XYZ file of C-alpha atoms in Angstrom:
148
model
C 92.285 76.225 122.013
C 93.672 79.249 123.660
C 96.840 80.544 122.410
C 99.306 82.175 124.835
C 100.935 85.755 123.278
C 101.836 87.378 126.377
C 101.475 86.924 130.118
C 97.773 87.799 130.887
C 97.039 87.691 127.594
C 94.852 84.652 125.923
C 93.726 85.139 122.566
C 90.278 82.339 121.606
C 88.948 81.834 118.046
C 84.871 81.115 118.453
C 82.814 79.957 116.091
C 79.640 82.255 114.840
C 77.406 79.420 113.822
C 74.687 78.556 115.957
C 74.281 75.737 118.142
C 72.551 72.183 115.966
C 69.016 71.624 117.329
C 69.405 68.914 119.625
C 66.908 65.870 119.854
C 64.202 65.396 121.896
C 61.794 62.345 122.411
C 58.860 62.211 120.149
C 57.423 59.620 122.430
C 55.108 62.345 124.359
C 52.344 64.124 123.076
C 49.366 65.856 123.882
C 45.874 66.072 121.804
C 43.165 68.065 122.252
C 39.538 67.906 120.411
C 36.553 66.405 120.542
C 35.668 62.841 121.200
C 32.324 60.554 121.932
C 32.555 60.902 125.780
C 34.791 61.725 128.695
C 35.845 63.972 130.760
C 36.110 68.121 129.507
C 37.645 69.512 131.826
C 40.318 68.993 134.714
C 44.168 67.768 134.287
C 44.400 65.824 131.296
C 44.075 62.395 130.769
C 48.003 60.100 130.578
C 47.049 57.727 128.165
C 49.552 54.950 127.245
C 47.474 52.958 124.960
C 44.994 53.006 122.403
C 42.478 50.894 124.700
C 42.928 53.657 127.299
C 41.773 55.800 125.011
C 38.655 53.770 123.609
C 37.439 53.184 127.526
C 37.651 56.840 127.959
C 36.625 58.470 124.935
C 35.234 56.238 122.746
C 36.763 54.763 119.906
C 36.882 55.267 116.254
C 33.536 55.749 115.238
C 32.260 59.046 113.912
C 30.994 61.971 115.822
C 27.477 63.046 115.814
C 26.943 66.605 115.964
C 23.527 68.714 115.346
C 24.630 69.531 111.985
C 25.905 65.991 111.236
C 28.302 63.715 111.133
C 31.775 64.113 110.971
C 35.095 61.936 111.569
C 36.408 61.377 114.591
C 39.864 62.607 113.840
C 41.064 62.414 117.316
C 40.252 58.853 117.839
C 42.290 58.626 114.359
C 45.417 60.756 115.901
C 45.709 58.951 118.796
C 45.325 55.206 116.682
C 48.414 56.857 114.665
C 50.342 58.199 117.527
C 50.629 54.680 119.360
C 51.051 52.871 115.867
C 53.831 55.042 114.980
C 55.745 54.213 118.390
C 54.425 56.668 120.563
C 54.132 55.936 124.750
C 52.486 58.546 126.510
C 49.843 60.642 125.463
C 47.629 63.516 126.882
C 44.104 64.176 125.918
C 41.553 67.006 126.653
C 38.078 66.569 125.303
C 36.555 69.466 124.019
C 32.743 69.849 123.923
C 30.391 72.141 123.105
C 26.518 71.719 124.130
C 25.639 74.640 122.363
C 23.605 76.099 124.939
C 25.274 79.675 126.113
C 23.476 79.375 129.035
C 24.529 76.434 130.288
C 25.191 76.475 134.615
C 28.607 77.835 135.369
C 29.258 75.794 137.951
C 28.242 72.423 136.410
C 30.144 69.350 136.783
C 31.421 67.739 133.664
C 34.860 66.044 135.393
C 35.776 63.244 136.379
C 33.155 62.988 139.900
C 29.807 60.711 139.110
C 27.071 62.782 140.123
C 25.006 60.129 142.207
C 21.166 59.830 142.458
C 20.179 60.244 145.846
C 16.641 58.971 146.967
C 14.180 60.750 149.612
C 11.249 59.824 150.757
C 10.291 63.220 151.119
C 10.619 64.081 147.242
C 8.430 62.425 144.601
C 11.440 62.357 142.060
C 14.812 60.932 141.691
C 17.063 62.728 139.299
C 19.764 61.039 137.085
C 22.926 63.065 135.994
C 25.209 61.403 133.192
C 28.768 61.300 134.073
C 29.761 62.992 131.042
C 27.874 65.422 128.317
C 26.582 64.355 125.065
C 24.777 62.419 123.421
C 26.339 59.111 125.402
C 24.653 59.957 127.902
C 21.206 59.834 126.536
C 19.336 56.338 127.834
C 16.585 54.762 129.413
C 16.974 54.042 133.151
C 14.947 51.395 135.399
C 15.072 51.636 138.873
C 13.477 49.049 141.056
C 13.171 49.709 144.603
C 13.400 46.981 146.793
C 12.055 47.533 150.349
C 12.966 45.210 152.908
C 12.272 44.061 156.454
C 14.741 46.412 157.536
């Protein structure tokens, strides 16, 4: 409190110590690594649930990489994170195919690449909506022609 001495003249004792950290919600998050599928690049993903993150990236079982396998410690984070209280969470998927020269402008967000069919090609071409190994599958495609 100020402390009057003479007119004009105020005289203010302040303390040296520096300001206590304040709290801050723990409830947000963000996580970043690799996963079993999804999306690798873009905004990342709000998540507010462990399902959300098993319909996006996978869930809990382990990763399989060229040189084996290995936990799936995000999937393990983010199972943590929402047991422990948490609310919202964002992810980014990392991946790595491991080819250096992969196309720099291919597609690996959120946009299905669809197959388009022309009678003028012999061939229909199938992207997966994601890289990896998820992606890997047999496809059957039956064409149907009708009257129209």
């Amino acid at each position: 409190m100020p402390e009057y001495l003479a007119p004009g003249v105020y005289v203010e004792e302040t303390s040296f110590r520096s300001k206590s950290l304040e709290g801050v919600s723990t409830s947000t998050a963000g996580f970043v690594g690799p996963a079993r599928y999804g999306p690798v690049s873009g905004e990342p993903e709000l998540l507010t649930s462990f399902a959300d993150f098993e319909r996006i990236y996978g869930g809990l079982e382990d990763l399989v990489f060229t040189t084996g396998r290995q936990p799936n410690y995000l999937a393990h984070a983010v199972r943590a994170f929402y047991e422990e209280g948490g609310r919202r969470l964002y992810v980014s998927r990392i991946f790595d195919d491991g080819e250096s020269s992969a196309a720099p402008d291919a597609n690996y967000g959120h946009v299905d690449t669809a197959a388009a069919y022309s009678p003028a090609l012999p061939s229909v071409t199938l992207h997966a909506r994601f890289p990896g190994a998820a992606g890997n599958m047999r496809v059957t495609l039956t064409l149907q022609v009708g009257s129209n």
